[in-house]
Coordinates of C-alpha atoms in Angstrom, one line a residue:
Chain A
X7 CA 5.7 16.6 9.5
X8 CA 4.4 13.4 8.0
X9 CA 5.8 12.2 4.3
X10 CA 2.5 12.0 3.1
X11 CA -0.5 14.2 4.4
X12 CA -4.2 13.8 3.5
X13 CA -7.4 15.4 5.2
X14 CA -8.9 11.9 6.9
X15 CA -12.2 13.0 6.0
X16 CA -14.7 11.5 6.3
X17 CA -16.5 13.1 3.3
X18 CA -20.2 12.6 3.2
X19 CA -21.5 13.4 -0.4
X20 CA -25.0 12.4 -2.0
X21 CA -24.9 10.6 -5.0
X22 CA -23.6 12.4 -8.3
X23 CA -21.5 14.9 -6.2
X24 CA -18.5 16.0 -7.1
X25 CA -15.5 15.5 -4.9
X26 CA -12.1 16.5 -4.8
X27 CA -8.9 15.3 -2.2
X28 CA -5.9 16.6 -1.7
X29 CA -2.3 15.6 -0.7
X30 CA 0.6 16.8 0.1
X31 CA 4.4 14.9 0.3
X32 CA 7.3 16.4 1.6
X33 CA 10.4 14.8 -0.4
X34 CA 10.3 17.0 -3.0
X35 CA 12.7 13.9 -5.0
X36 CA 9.7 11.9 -4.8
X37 CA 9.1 10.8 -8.7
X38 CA 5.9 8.8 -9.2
X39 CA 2.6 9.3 -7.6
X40 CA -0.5 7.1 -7.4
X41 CA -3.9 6.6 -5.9
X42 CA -5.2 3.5 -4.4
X43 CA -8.2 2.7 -3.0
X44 CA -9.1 0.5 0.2
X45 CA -12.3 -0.9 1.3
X46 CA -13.3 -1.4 4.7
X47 CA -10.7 -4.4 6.0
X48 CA -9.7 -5.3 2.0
X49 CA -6.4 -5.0 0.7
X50 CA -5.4 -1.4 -1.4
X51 CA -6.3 -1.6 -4.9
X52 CA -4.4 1.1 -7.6
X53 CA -7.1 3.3 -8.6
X54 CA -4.6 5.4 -11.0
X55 CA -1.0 6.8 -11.7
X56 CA -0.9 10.4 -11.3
X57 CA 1.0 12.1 -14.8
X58 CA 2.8 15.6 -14.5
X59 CA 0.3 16.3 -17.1
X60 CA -2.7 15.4 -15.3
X61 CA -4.6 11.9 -16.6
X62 CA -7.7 10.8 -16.2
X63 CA -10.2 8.0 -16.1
X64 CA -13.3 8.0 -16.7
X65 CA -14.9 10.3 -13.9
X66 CA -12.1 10.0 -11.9
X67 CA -9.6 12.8 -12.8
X68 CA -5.9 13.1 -10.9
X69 CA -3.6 16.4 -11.0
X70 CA 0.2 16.9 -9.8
X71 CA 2.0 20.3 -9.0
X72 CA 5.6 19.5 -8.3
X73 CA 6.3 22.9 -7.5
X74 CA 3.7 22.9 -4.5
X75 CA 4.3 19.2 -3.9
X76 CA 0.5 18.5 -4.4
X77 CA -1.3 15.8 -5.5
X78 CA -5.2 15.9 -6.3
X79 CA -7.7 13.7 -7.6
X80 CA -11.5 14.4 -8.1
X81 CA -14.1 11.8 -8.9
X82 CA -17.0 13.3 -11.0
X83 CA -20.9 11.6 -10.5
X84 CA -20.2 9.8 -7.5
X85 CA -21.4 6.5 -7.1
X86 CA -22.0 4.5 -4.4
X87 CA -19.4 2.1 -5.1
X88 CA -17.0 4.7 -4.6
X89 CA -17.5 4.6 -0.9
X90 CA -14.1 3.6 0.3
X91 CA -11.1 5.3 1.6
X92 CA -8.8 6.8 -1.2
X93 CA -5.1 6.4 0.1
X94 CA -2.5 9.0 -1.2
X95 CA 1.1 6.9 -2.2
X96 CA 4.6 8.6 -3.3
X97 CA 7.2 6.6 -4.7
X98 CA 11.0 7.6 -4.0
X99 CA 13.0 5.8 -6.2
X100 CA 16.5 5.1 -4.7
X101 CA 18.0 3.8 -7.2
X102 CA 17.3 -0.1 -6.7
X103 CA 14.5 -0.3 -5.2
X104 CA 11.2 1.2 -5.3
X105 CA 9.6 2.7 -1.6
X106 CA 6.5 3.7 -1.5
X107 CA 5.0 6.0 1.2
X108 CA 1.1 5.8 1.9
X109 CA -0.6 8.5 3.6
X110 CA -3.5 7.9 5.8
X111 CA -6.4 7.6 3.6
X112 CA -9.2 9.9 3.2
X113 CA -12.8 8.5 3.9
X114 CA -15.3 8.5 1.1
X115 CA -19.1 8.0 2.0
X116 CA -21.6 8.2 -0.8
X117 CA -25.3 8.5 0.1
X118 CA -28.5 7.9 -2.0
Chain B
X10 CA -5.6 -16.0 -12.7
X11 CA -2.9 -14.6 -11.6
X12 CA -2.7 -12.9 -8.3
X13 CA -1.0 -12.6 -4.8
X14 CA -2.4 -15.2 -2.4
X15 CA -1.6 -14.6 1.1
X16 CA -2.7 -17.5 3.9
X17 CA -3.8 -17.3 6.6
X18 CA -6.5 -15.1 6.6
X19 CA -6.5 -14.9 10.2
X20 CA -3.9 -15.8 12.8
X21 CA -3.5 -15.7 16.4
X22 CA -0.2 -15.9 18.1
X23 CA 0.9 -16.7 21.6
X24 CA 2.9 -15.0 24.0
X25 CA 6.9 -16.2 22.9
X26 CA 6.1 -17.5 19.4
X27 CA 7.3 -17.5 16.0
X28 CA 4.7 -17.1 13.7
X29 CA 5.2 -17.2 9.9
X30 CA 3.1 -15.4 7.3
X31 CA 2.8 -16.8 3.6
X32 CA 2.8 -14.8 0.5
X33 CA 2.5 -16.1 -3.2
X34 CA 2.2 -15.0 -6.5
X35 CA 2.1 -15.6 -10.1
X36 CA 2.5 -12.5 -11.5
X37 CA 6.1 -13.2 -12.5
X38 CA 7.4 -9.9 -10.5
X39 CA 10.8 -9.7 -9.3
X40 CA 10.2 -7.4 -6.5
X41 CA 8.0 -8.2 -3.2
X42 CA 7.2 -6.4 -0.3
X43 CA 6.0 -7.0 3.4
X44 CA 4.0 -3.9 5.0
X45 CA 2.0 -3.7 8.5
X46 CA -1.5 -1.5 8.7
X47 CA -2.5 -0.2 11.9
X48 CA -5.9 1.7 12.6
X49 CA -5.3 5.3 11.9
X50 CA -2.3 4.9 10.0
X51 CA -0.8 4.3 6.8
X52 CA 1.3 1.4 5.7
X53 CA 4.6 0.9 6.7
X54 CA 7.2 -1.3 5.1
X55 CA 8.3 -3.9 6.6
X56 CA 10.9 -5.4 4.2
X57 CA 11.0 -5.9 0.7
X58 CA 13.2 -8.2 -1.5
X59 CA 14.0 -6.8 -5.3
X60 CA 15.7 -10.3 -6.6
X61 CA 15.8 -13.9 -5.3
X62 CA 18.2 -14.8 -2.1
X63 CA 18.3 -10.8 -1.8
X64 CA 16.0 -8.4 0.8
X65 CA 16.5 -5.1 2.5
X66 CA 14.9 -4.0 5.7
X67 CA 12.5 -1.2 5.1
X68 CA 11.5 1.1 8.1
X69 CA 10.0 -1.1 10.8
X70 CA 12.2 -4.5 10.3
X71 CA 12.8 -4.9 13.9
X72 CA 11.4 -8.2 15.3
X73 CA 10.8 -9.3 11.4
X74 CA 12.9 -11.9 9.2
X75 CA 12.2 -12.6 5.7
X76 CA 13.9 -15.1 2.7
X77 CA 13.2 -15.3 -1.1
X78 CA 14.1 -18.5 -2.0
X79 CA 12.4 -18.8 -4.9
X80 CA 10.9 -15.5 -7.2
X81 CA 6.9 -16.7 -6.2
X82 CA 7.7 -16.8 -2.5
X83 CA 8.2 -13.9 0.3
X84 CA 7.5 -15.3 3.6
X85 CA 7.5 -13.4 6.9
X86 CA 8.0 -14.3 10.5
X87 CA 6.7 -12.8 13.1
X88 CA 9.1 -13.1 16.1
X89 CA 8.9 -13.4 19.6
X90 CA 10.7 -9.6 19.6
X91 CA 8.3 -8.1 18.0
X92 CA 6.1 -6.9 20.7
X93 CA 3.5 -5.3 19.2
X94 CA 2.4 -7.9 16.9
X95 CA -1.6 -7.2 16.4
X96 CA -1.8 -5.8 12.9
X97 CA -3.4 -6.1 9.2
X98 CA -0.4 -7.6 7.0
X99 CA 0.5 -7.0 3.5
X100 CA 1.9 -8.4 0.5
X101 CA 2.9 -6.8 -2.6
X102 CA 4.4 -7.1 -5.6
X103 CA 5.7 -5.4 -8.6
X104 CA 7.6 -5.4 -11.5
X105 CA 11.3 -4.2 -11.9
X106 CA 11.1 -1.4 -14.2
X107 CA 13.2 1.6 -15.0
X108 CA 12.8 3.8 -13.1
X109 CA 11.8 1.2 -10.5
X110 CA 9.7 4.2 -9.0
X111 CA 7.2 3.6 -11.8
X112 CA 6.2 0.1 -11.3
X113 CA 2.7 0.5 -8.7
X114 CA 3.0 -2.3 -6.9
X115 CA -0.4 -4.5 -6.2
X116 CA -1.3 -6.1 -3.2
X117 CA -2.8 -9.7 -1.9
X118 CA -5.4 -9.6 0.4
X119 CA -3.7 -9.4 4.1
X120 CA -3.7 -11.1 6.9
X121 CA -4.9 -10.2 10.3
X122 CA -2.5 -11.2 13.2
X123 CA -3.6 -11.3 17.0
X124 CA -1.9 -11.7 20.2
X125 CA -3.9 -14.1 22.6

């Protein structure tokens, strides 16, 4: 089973969907979570941390369950710009050092 | 600005070479990281380095080598025995918090190795 599991997608919603991934990690002493997102051959970018309490910015919106080991976010009036693919990370601290694992990126396509 | 600059963009290594990839930044972070991207997959870490003149192998270190010299600098060589070189490259960096697990990390802007 892979650390970090996403659906690959690719998602193709018209513009001003609503969307919504998912992700699942499998350490459950993973303690910090985050989305990034990656354009096509660009470096990751940090979209948002991901709070126990749920955050969110703007239209985008991210959720944790600890006790399913589930991580969500869902982007609200898609744009676009928002065409990329939205990589899952999970941060295990050890102690000294700080590990991230990516999952595999879900594909976002936005069309007019 | 301050940023992670990694150079070259693009580079194309030869059968039985060294090859050595550069990463900067000014961001004043203590900790740095070296990952590998391959189509389909997620990153992988390569090594990462918490303090100067200290690094740790993360999960794919074989055929890698790494110093931190100085707190701006991370480079990474390529060796001759890593035999599946062709990949995207990445830097990172981030700061040393507490929990460290709470410090994202952000990236420069890769490089793209080739075998010839």
């Amino acid at each position: 089973r892979k650390e970090v599991e996403q659906d690959p997608g690719p998602f193709n919603v018209p513009e001003g969907a609503t969307v919504a991934f998912n992700c699942t990690y499998s350490n459950s002493a993973s303690q910090s979570f985050f989305w990034y997102r990656q354009d096509c051959r660009k470096e990751p970018k940090l979209l948002m941390s991901v709070y126990s309490s749920g955050n969110e910015d703007g239209r985008f919106t991210a959720q944790l369950n600890r006790a399913s080991q589930y991580i969500s976010l869902l982007i609200r009036d898609s744009k676009l710009s928002d065409s990329a693919t939205y990589l899952c990370v999970v941060n295990a601290d050890t102690g000294t050092a700080s590990k991230l694992t990516f999952g595999t990126g879900t594909r976002l396509q936005v069309t007019l | 600005d301050g940023g992670i600059t990694q150079s070259p963009k693009y580079l194309f290594r030869k059968e039985g070479q060294n090859v050595t990839l550069s990463c900067e930044q000014n961001l004043n972070h203590d900790a740095m990281y070296w990952y590998r991207q391959d189509p389909g997959q997620g990153l992988r870490l390569i090594y990462y380095s918490q303090i100067v003149n200290d690094f740790q192998k993360g999960d794919i270190a074989e055929g890698y080598s790494v110093s931190r010299e100085k707190k701006e600098s991370f480079p990474l060589t390529v060796t001759s025995a890593q035999k599946n070189p062709t990949a995207f490259y990445l830097c990172a960096s981030s700061h040393r918090g507490r929990p460290a697990s709470n410090q994202p990390q952000h990236f420069g802007d890769g490089t793209r190795l080739s075998i010839l």
